[in-house]
Short mmCIF file of C-alpha atoms in Angstrom, two decimals:
data_model
loop_
_atom_site.label_atom_id
_atom_site.label_comp_id
_atom_site.label_asym_id
_atom_site.label_seq_id
_atom_site.Cartn_x
_atom_site.Cartn_y
_atom_site.Cartn_z
CA MET A 14 27.87 -13.69 41.65
CA ASP A 15 28.81 -11.02 39.11
CA ASN A 16 26.28 -8.17 38.84
CA GLY A 17 28.67 -5.83 37.02
CA PRO A 18 27.84 -3.03 34.57
CA ASP A 19 27.53 -5.31 31.51
CA MET A 20 24.86 -7.47 33.15
CA MET A 21 22.97 -4.40 34.36
CA THR A 22 23.03 -2.87 30.87
CA GLU A 23 21.78 -6.11 29.35
CA ALA A 24 18.95 -6.35 31.88
CA ASN A 25 17.93 -2.74 31.25
CA SER A 26 17.99 -3.30 27.49
CA SER A 27 15.80 -6.39 27.83
CA ALA A 28 13.31 -4.53 30.04
CA ASN A 29 13.19 -1.65 27.55
CA GLU A 30 12.63 -4.08 24.68
CA ASP A 31 9.76 -5.77 26.51
CA GLN A 32 8.17 -2.43 27.35
CA LEU A 33 8.42 -1.14 23.77
CA ARG A 34 7.02 -4.37 22.37
CA ASP A 35 4.08 -4.29 24.80
CA GLN A 36 3.38 -0.68 23.87
CA MET A 37 3.50 -1.57 20.17
CA ILE A 38 1.05 -4.43 20.62
CA ARG A 39 -1.39 -2.35 22.66
CA ARG A 40 -1.36 0.37 20.02
CA LEU A 41 -1.83 -2.11 17.16
CA ILE A 42 -4.84 -3.58 18.96
CA GLU A 43 -6.27 -0.08 19.50
CA LEU A 44 -5.86 0.66 15.78
CA GLY A 45 -7.57 -2.59 14.82
CA ALA A 46 -4.46 -3.81 13.00
CA LEU A 47 -4.05 -6.76 15.39
CA ARG A 48 -7.26 -8.72 15.88
CA SER A 49 -6.64 -12.45 16.20
CA ARG A 50 -5.06 -14.32 19.10
CA GLN A 51 -2.41 -16.12 17.03
CA VAL A 52 -1.17 -12.93 15.34
CA VAL A 53 -0.97 -11.08 18.67
CA ALA A 54 1.04 -14.00 20.07
CA ALA A 55 3.45 -13.88 17.12
CA PHE A 56 4.04 -10.15 17.51
CA ARG A 57 4.68 -10.67 21.20
CA LYS A 58 7.30 -13.35 20.53
CA VAL A 59 9.47 -12.06 17.64
CA PRO A 60 12.44 -9.79 18.60
CA ARG A 61 12.08 -7.53 15.54
CA HIS A 62 14.86 -5.16 16.67
CA LEU A 63 17.46 -7.82 15.84
CA ALA A 64 16.72 -7.29 12.13
CA THR A 65 17.93 -3.67 12.24
CA PRO A 66 20.55 -3.58 15.02
CA ASP A 67 21.84 -0.11 14.05
CA GLU A 68 18.40 1.46 14.38
CA ASP A 69 17.06 3.06 17.55
CA MET A 70 14.89 0.49 19.32
CA ALA A 71 12.04 2.97 19.87
CA THR A 72 11.89 3.50 16.10
CA VAL A 73 11.86 -0.25 15.40
CA TYR A 74 8.84 -0.74 17.68
CA SER A 75 6.96 2.36 16.50
CA VAL A 76 3.75 1.14 14.85
CA GLU A 77 3.94 3.44 11.82
CA ARG A 78 7.69 3.49 11.14
CA ALA A 79 9.21 1.41 8.36
CA VAL A 80 12.99 0.99 8.49
CA ILE A 81 14.58 1.46 5.08
CA THR A 82 17.45 -0.99 4.60
CA LYS A 83 18.50 -0.26 1.01
CA THR A 84 18.13 2.51 -1.60
CA ASP A 85 19.41 2.85 -5.16
CA ALA A 86 21.66 5.58 -6.58
CA ASP A 87 18.64 7.85 -7.16
CA GLY A 88 17.39 7.46 -3.59
CA VAL A 89 14.54 5.10 -4.55
CA GLN A 90 13.78 2.76 -1.65
CA LEU A 91 14.52 -0.84 -2.66
CA SER A 92 14.15 -2.74 0.61
CA SER A 93 12.71 -2.16 4.05
CA VAL A 94 11.40 -3.73 7.21
CA SER A 95 7.76 -2.65 6.95
CA ALA A 96 6.05 -0.77 9.76
CA PRO A 97 4.42 -3.05 12.37
CA ARG A 98 0.94 -1.77 11.47
CA ILE A 99 1.36 -2.73 7.82
CA GLN A 100 2.78 -6.15 8.72
CA ALA A 101 -0.06 -6.84 11.14
CA MET A 102 -2.65 -5.66 8.62
CA GLN A 103 -1.33 -7.95 5.87
CA ILE A 104 -0.98 -10.99 8.11
CA GLU A 105 -4.53 -10.53 9.40
CA GLN A 106 -5.72 -10.21 5.78
CA ALA A 107 -4.00 -13.51 4.97
CA ASP A 108 -5.95 -15.41 7.67
CA ILE A 109 -3.11 -17.86 8.35
CA HIS A 110 -3.54 -20.97 10.50
CA PRO A 111 -1.21 -23.60 12.01
CA GLY A 112 0.08 -26.19 9.55
CA MET A 113 -0.27 -23.99 6.45
CA GLN A 114 2.28 -23.59 3.67
CA VAL A 115 3.05 -19.91 3.11
CA LEU A 116 5.18 -18.13 0.50
CA GLU A 117 6.41 -14.60 1.21
CA ILE A 118 7.63 -12.59 -1.80
CA GLY A 119 9.87 -9.74 -0.71
CA SER A 120 12.02 -10.67 2.24
CA GLY A 121 13.16 -8.82 5.32
CA GLY A 122 13.15 -11.56 7.91
CA VAL A 123 10.75 -10.11 10.47
CA ASN A 124 7.58 -10.91 8.55
CA ALA A 125 8.80 -14.46 7.88
CA ALA A 126 9.39 -14.92 11.61
CA TYR A 127 5.82 -13.84 12.36
CA LEU A 128 4.54 -16.28 9.73
CA ALA A 129 6.67 -19.10 11.16
CA GLU A 130 5.26 -18.47 14.63
CA ILE A 131 1.71 -18.75 13.31
CA VAL A 132 2.06 -21.84 11.08
CA GLY A 133 4.03 -23.67 13.78
CA LYS A 134 6.22 -26.75 13.49
CA ASP A 135 3.81 -28.53 11.12
CA GLY A 136 3.69 -25.62 8.67
CA LEU A 137 6.11 -24.27 6.07
CA VAL A 138 7.32 -20.72 5.41
CA VAL A 139 9.31 -19.83 2.29
CA THR A 140 10.62 -16.26 1.96
CA ALA A 141 12.03 -15.07 -1.37
CA ASP A 142 13.77 -11.96 -2.63
CA ILE A 143 15.63 -11.01 -5.81
CA ASP A 144 18.42 -9.28 -3.88
CA SER A 145 21.07 -11.50 -2.28
CA GLU A 146 21.98 -8.75 0.21
CA VAL A 147 18.38 -8.81 1.44
CA THR A 148 18.17 -12.59 1.76
CA GLU A 149 21.56 -12.74 3.50
CA ARG A 150 20.40 -10.15 6.02
CA ALA A 151 17.13 -12.04 6.51
CA SER A 152 19.07 -15.26 7.03
CA VAL A 153 21.21 -13.72 9.77
CA PHE A 154 18.17 -12.32 11.55
CA LEU A 155 16.13 -15.52 11.33
CA SER A 156 19.03 -17.54 12.70
CA GLN A 157 19.61 -15.11 15.57
CA ALA A 158 15.89 -15.01 16.37
CA GLY A 159 15.57 -18.81 16.34
CA TYR A 160 13.66 -19.39 13.09
CA ASP A 161 16.06 -21.60 11.15
CA GLN A 162 13.13 -23.61 9.80
CA VAL A 163 12.23 -20.79 7.37
CA HIS A 164 13.35 -21.54 3.78
CA ILE A 165 15.17 -18.51 2.32
CA VAL A 166 15.65 -18.31 -1.46
CA THR A 167 17.18 -15.69 -3.73
CA VAL A 168 15.02 -15.60 -6.86
CA ASP A 169 12.96 -13.18 -8.93
CA GLY A 170 9.59 -13.11 -7.16
CA GLU A 171 7.81 -12.89 -10.52
CA ASN A 172 8.36 -16.65 -10.84
CA GLY A 173 7.37 -17.58 -7.29
CA VAL A 174 9.04 -20.64 -5.74
CA PRO A 175 7.54 -23.67 -7.51
CA GLU A 176 9.50 -26.38 -5.65
CA HIS A 177 7.43 -25.88 -2.50
CA ALA A 178 4.07 -25.21 -4.22
CA PRO A 179 1.14 -25.30 -3.94
CA TYR A 180 0.75 -22.77 -1.13
CA ASP A 181 -2.22 -22.10 1.12
CA ARG A 182 -1.21 -18.44 1.28
CA ILE A 183 1.04 -16.12 -0.71
CA LEU A 184 1.98 -12.87 0.99
CA VAL A 185 3.64 -10.18 -1.16
CA THR A 186 5.54 -7.41 0.61
CA VAL A 187 6.58 -5.33 -2.41
CA GLN A 188 4.42 -3.08 -4.54
CA ALA A 189 3.13 -4.91 -7.64
CA ALA A 190 1.38 -3.49 -10.69
CA ASP A 191 0.33 -6.91 -12.01
CA ILE A 192 -0.31 -10.48 -10.85
CA PRO A 193 2.18 -12.86 -12.53
CA PRO A 194 0.74 -16.23 -13.68
CA ALA A 195 3.16 -18.08 -11.35
CA TRP A 196 1.47 -16.62 -8.27
CA LEU A 197 -1.91 -17.92 -9.34
CA ASP A 198 -0.51 -21.28 -10.46
CA GLN A 199 1.31 -21.83 -7.15
CA LEU A 200 -1.70 -20.88 -5.00
CA LYS A 201 -4.21 -23.54 -4.01
CA ASP A 202 -7.74 -23.04 -5.26
CA GLY A 203 -9.51 -21.26 -2.41
CA GLY A 204 -6.15 -19.99 -1.14
CA ARG A 205 -5.47 -16.35 -0.33
CA LEU A 206 -3.05 -13.96 -2.03
CA VAL A 207 -2.31 -10.74 -0.15
CA VAL A 208 -0.57 -8.21 -2.37
CA PRO A 209 0.10 -4.44 -2.38
CA LEU A 210 -1.50 -3.88 -5.77
CA ARG A 211 -0.98 -0.56 -7.51
CA VAL A 212 -4.09 0.46 -9.42
CA ARG A 213 -3.94 3.70 -11.41
CA GLY A 214 -1.15 5.09 -9.28
CA MET A 215 -2.39 4.29 -5.79
CA THR A 216 -1.38 1.17 -3.84
CA ARG A 217 -3.69 -0.91 -1.67
CA THR A 218 -2.88 -4.17 0.03
CA VAL A 219 -5.63 -6.44 -1.29
CA ALA A 220 -6.65 -9.83 0.08
CA PHE A 221 -7.64 -12.01 -2.90
CA VAL A 222 -9.20 -15.47 -2.84
CA ARG A 223 -8.48 -17.76 -5.79
CA HIS A 224 -11.50 -19.08 -7.69
CA GLY A 225 -10.15 -21.10 -10.61
CA ASP A 226 -8.37 -18.74 -13.00
CA ARG A 227 -9.54 -15.54 -11.31
CA LEU A 228 -8.96 -13.72 -8.03
CA LEU A 229 -11.76 -12.05 -6.05
CA SER A 230 -11.02 -9.40 -3.44
CA ASP A 231 -11.94 -9.90 0.20
CA GLY A 232 -10.97 -6.51 1.59
CA PHE A 233 -8.21 -3.99 1.01
CA GLU A 234 -6.35 -1.20 2.80
CA LEU A 235 -4.40 1.81 1.55
CA CYS A 236 -0.65 1.36 2.02
CA GLY A 237 2.82 2.11 0.71
CA PHE A 238 5.54 -0.40 -0.23
CA VAL A 239 8.88 -0.40 -2.02
CA PRO A 240 8.44 -1.24 -5.73
CA MET A 241 8.94 -4.69 -7.20
CA GLN A 242 12.26 -5.31 -8.97
CA GLY A 243 13.19 -7.73 -11.74
CA ILE A 244 11.00 -8.98 -14.57
CA GLY A 245 7.83 -7.59 -13.01
CA GLU A 246 9.17 -4.09 -12.40
CA ASN A 247 6.64 -1.48 -13.50
CA ARG A 248 7.13 1.87 -11.81
CA VAL A 249 5.00 4.98 -11.79
CA ARG A 250 6.41 7.73 -14.02
CA LEU A 251 6.62 11.30 -12.71
CA VAL A 252 6.29 14.26 -15.08
CA LEU A 253 7.18 17.61 -13.57
CA LEU A 254 4.94 20.64 -13.99
CA HIS A 255 7.05 22.88 -11.74
CA GLU A 256 10.80 22.20 -11.59
CA VAL A 257 12.20 24.68 -9.09
CA SER A 258 14.53 22.70 -6.82
CA GLY A 259 12.98 21.83 -3.47
CA GLU A 260 9.45 22.78 -4.50
CA GLU A 261 8.81 20.42 -7.43
CA VAL A 262 5.23 19.61 -8.44
CA GLY A 263 4.33 16.83 -10.86
CA LEU A 264 1.89 14.18 -11.98
CA ARG A 265 2.39 10.48 -11.27
CA LEU A 266 1.35 8.50 -14.34
CA ASP A 267 0.34 4.84 -14.18
CA GLY A 268 -1.09 3.92 -17.57
CA HIS A 269 -2.73 7.34 -17.91
CA PRO A 270 -2.76 9.20 -21.24
CA GLU A 271 0.36 11.20 -22.03
CA PRO A 272 -0.26 14.75 -20.76
CA ASP A 273 0.49 18.02 -22.51
CA VAL A 274 3.20 18.93 -20.01
CA GLU A 275 3.85 22.41 -21.43
CA ALA A 276 0.16 23.36 -21.31
CA LEU A 277 -0.36 21.93 -17.82
CA SER A 278 2.80 23.63 -16.52
CA ALA A 279 1.42 26.93 -17.78
CA ALA A 280 -1.96 26.09 -16.22
CA LEU A 281 -0.40 25.46 -12.80
CA HIS A 282 0.69 29.10 -12.67
CA THR A 283 -2.73 30.52 -13.51
CA PRO A 284 -5.00 31.71 -10.67
CA PRO A 285 -6.81 28.79 -9.00
CA VAL A 286 -10.54 28.25 -9.33
CA LYS A 287 -12.47 26.46 -6.59
CA SER A 288 -15.60 24.32 -6.62
CA TRP A 289 -17.21 22.99 -3.43
CA SER A 290 -19.35 19.90 -3.12
CA GLY A 291 -21.35 20.35 0.07
CA VAL A 292 -20.07 16.87 1.03
CA ALA A 293 -18.14 16.63 4.30
CA LEU A 294 -15.76 14.12 5.85
CA ALA A 295 -15.22 13.65 9.56
CA GLY A 296 -11.72 14.51 10.74
CA ASP A 297 -10.83 10.85 11.30
CA GLU A 298 -12.64 9.54 8.19
CA SER A 299 -10.43 8.19 5.42
CA ASN A 300 -10.88 9.47 1.87
CA GLU A 301 -9.46 6.25 0.37
CA HIS A 302 -12.85 4.87 -0.71
CA LEU A 303 -13.81 8.20 -2.27
CA ASP A 304 -10.52 8.20 -4.18
CA LEU A 305 -11.15 4.67 -5.43
CA TRP A 306 -14.57 5.78 -6.66
CA LEU A 307 -12.99 8.73 -8.49
CA THR A 308 -10.46 6.37 -10.08
CA THR A 309 -13.36 4.14 -11.17
CA ALA A 310 -15.56 6.90 -12.56
CA LEU A 311 -13.08 9.23 -14.28
CA ASP A 312 -10.86 8.30 -17.20
CA ASN A 313 -7.79 10.48 -16.79
CA LEU A 314 -7.02 10.75 -13.09
CA PRO A 315 -3.27 10.72 -12.35
CA LEU A 316 -1.95 11.74 -8.93
CA LEU A 317 -0.64 15.21 -8.11
CA ALA A 318 2.56 15.05 -6.06
CA GLY A 319 4.73 17.80 -4.70
CA GLN A 320 7.16 19.07 -2.11
CA GLN A 321 5.93 20.72 1.09
CA ALA A 322 7.72 23.88 -0.01
CA ALA A 323 5.41 24.07 -3.03
CA ARG A 324 2.43 24.18 -0.67
CA ALA A 325 4.13 26.77 1.52
CA ARG A 326 4.70 28.92 -1.56
CA GLY A 327 1.05 28.60 -2.58
CA ILE A 328 1.81 26.78 -5.83
CA VAL A 329 -0.56 24.01 -4.72
CA ALA A 330 -2.99 24.02 -1.81
CA SER A 331 -2.73 20.34 -0.82
CA ILE A 332 0.05 17.76 -0.52
CA SER A 333 -0.25 14.05 0.29
CA PRO A 334 2.46 11.35 0.47
CA HIS A 335 0.22 9.07 -1.61
CA GLY A 336 -0.58 11.75 -4.19
CA ILE A 337 -3.88 13.55 -4.79
CA PRO A 338 -6.35 12.39 -7.47
CA THR A 339 -6.30 14.98 -10.24
CA LEU A 340 -8.64 15.18 -13.21
CA VAL A 341 -6.74 16.18 -16.35
CA GLU A 342 -8.49 17.41 -19.48
CA ALA A 343 -6.19 18.72 -22.25
CA ASP A 344 -4.77 22.06 -21.00
CA SER A 345 -6.56 22.15 -17.63
CA PHE A 346 -6.70 20.11 -14.43
CA ALA A 347 -8.37 20.00 -11.02
CA TYR A 348 -7.40 18.18 -7.83
CA ARG A 349 -9.31 17.14 -4.72
CA THR A 350 -9.06 19.39 -1.67
CA VAL A 351 -10.89 20.18 1.59
CA ARG A 352 -11.80 23.21 3.70
CA PRO A 353 -12.95 23.56 7.32
CA THR A 354 -16.65 23.75 8.17
CA ASP A 355 -18.45 25.27 11.15
CA ASP A 356 -18.09 21.87 12.80
CA PRO A 357 -14.41 21.67 13.89
CA ASP A 358 -14.39 17.90 13.23
CA ARG A 359 -15.73 18.04 9.66
CA PHE A 360 -14.18 19.18 6.40
CA GLU A 361 -15.94 19.96 3.14
CA LEU A 362 -14.66 18.26 -0.01
CA GLY A 363 -14.02 20.25 -3.14
CA ALA A 364 -11.71 20.76 -6.10
CA ILE A 365 -9.14 23.34 -7.11
CA GLY A 366 -8.75 23.88 -10.85
CA HIS A 367 -6.10 25.51 -13.01
CA GLY A 368 -6.03 26.37 -16.68
CA PRO A 369 -8.34 27.81 -19.38
CA HIS A 370 -11.14 25.37 -18.50
CA ALA A 371 -10.44 25.17 -14.77
CA GLN A 372 -14.04 25.73 -13.64
CA GLU A 373 -15.52 23.05 -15.88
CA VAL A 374 -12.90 20.48 -14.87
CA ALA A 375 -13.24 21.29 -11.17
CA ASP A 376 -17.03 21.03 -11.42
CA ARG A 377 -16.76 17.62 -13.10
CA LEU A 378 -14.54 16.34 -10.29
CA VAL A 379 -16.93 17.73 -7.67
CA GLU A 380 -19.91 16.09 -9.36
CA GLN A 381 -18.31 12.67 -8.90
CA ILE A 382 -17.66 13.47 -5.24
CA ARG A 383 -21.42 14.09 -4.94
CA VAL A 384 -22.21 10.84 -6.78
CA TRP A 385 -20.00 8.94 -4.32
CA ASP A 386 -21.78 10.60 -1.40
CA ARG A 387 -25.27 9.90 -2.79
CA VAL A 388 -24.76 6.40 -4.12
CA HIS A 389 -21.58 4.73 -2.84
CA ARG A 390 -20.51 6.24 0.46
CA SER A 391 -21.70 3.24 2.46
CA HIS A 392 -20.34 0.76 -0.10
CA ARG A 393 -16.95 -0.81 -0.66
CA ALA A 394 -15.56 -1.55 -4.10
CA HIS A 395 -14.84 -5.05 -5.33
CA ILE A 396 -11.60 -5.80 -7.18
CA GLU A 397 -11.23 -8.85 -9.43
CA VAL A 398 -8.30 -10.14 -11.46
CA TYR A 399 -8.73 -12.10 -14.71
CA PRO A 400 -6.15 -13.49 -17.15
CA ALA A 401 -5.04 -11.17 -19.95
CA GLY A 402 -7.14 -11.81 -23.04
CA THR A 403 -10.35 -12.43 -21.11
CA PRO A 404 -13.15 -11.09 -23.37
CA ASP A 405 -14.91 -7.89 -22.28
CA ASP A 406 -18.28 -9.63 -22.09
CA VAL A 407 -16.92 -11.99 -19.41
CA LEU A 408 -15.75 -9.14 -17.16
CA PRO A 409 -18.02 -7.45 -14.61
CA ALA A 410 -19.21 -3.96 -15.52
CA GLY A 411 -16.87 -1.30 -14.16
CA ARG A 412 -13.39 0.12 -14.59
CA VAL A 413 -10.93 -2.20 -16.37
CA ILE A 414 -7.15 -1.81 -15.98
CA ASP A 415 -5.16 -3.84 -18.48
CA ARG A 416 -1.75 -5.14 -17.46
CA PRO A 417 0.60 -7.51 -19.32
CA HIS A 418 -0.60 -10.62 -17.43
CA THR A 419 -4.07 -9.65 -16.23
CA ARG A 420 -7.19 -7.57 -16.55
CA ILE A 421 -8.05 -5.93 -13.23
CA THR A 422 -11.61 -4.76 -12.66
CA ILE A 423 -13.09 -2.37 -10.09
CA THR A 424 -16.83 -2.60 -9.51
CA TRP A 425 -19.25 -1.09 -7.02
CA PRO A 426 -22.59 -2.40 -5.69
#
């Protein structure tokens, strides 16, 4: 019997894979990302490392690490294998059961394998991507991992895949700014669409349920995804307020009014003014629901983005990978910030303003933080999607975001 070096290496690799996968699953359960028996079983079965063979296995099984598989000439990420936490979160949102027909828009292979495990031999999984390199890579992985039953198609996801419709579930794994009519048409009434929907600059993966010609949200989570390509491409635009290389600062615009860049650039270099709310967050408490309230209540709230070097230089006081909600009014602006309190686990919310009217703008932002705390802190927003052209008097009262295909509404109890 041959127990040479090659067999020993293979055995060690397999043991390491099993250990890393078990650690990943335990952590996902601790985080609440994995909740149901069938999803846990799928994550235990799929050898996700086969999809990115050149990547370190510990990275592949790290719950928060996405593996980027393609970028464009400008460094924009075009394709990735999403982090396990994001994949688990979306699949749990989709509430998939054996025998269902599922369409995945945005392919990578790993997610489709999880879906195939859950729907079983009596179900159907179709995975689609606009990029033939992506679908070819997904095809190789799915074959190696033993999921040849998955249908892989190279098409523009804007149009869905009508030949296998209608679907019980549609799962979108690219950032979308709109809901194309094909997705609604190909989804069964009562079916669920899970989509990373960008609303006023910030992306949340939203679970929608179809009710006739509209979609009603059934939960959402903050996330990040590579942007959609093709017909439905609609990217955030960045305008720079500070252009020194390595410490750039700018505003991400997503349907916001065109800013006075010259005036706001000058404002950024004026002394900051601070306003504090008296409202505190716990150290482990997310600000995502506050930020959605601010986006609902305030008209011109783009996101402030910047390099870490800009914070180190004191040009801005806060940096976030998602961007920081920033109230812009003509030649002045103010962005959300925090400071420590006497309780080491709590941080007070406030605003930092710049420009000739910095104090007024910062105070207005802080007032809406207080409104959220008084009225909406225990609530969760509701997001609905209606066809473009739906009259205003049919829409629920709240913030309306108009897109080419739809009218998206955000309402609060």
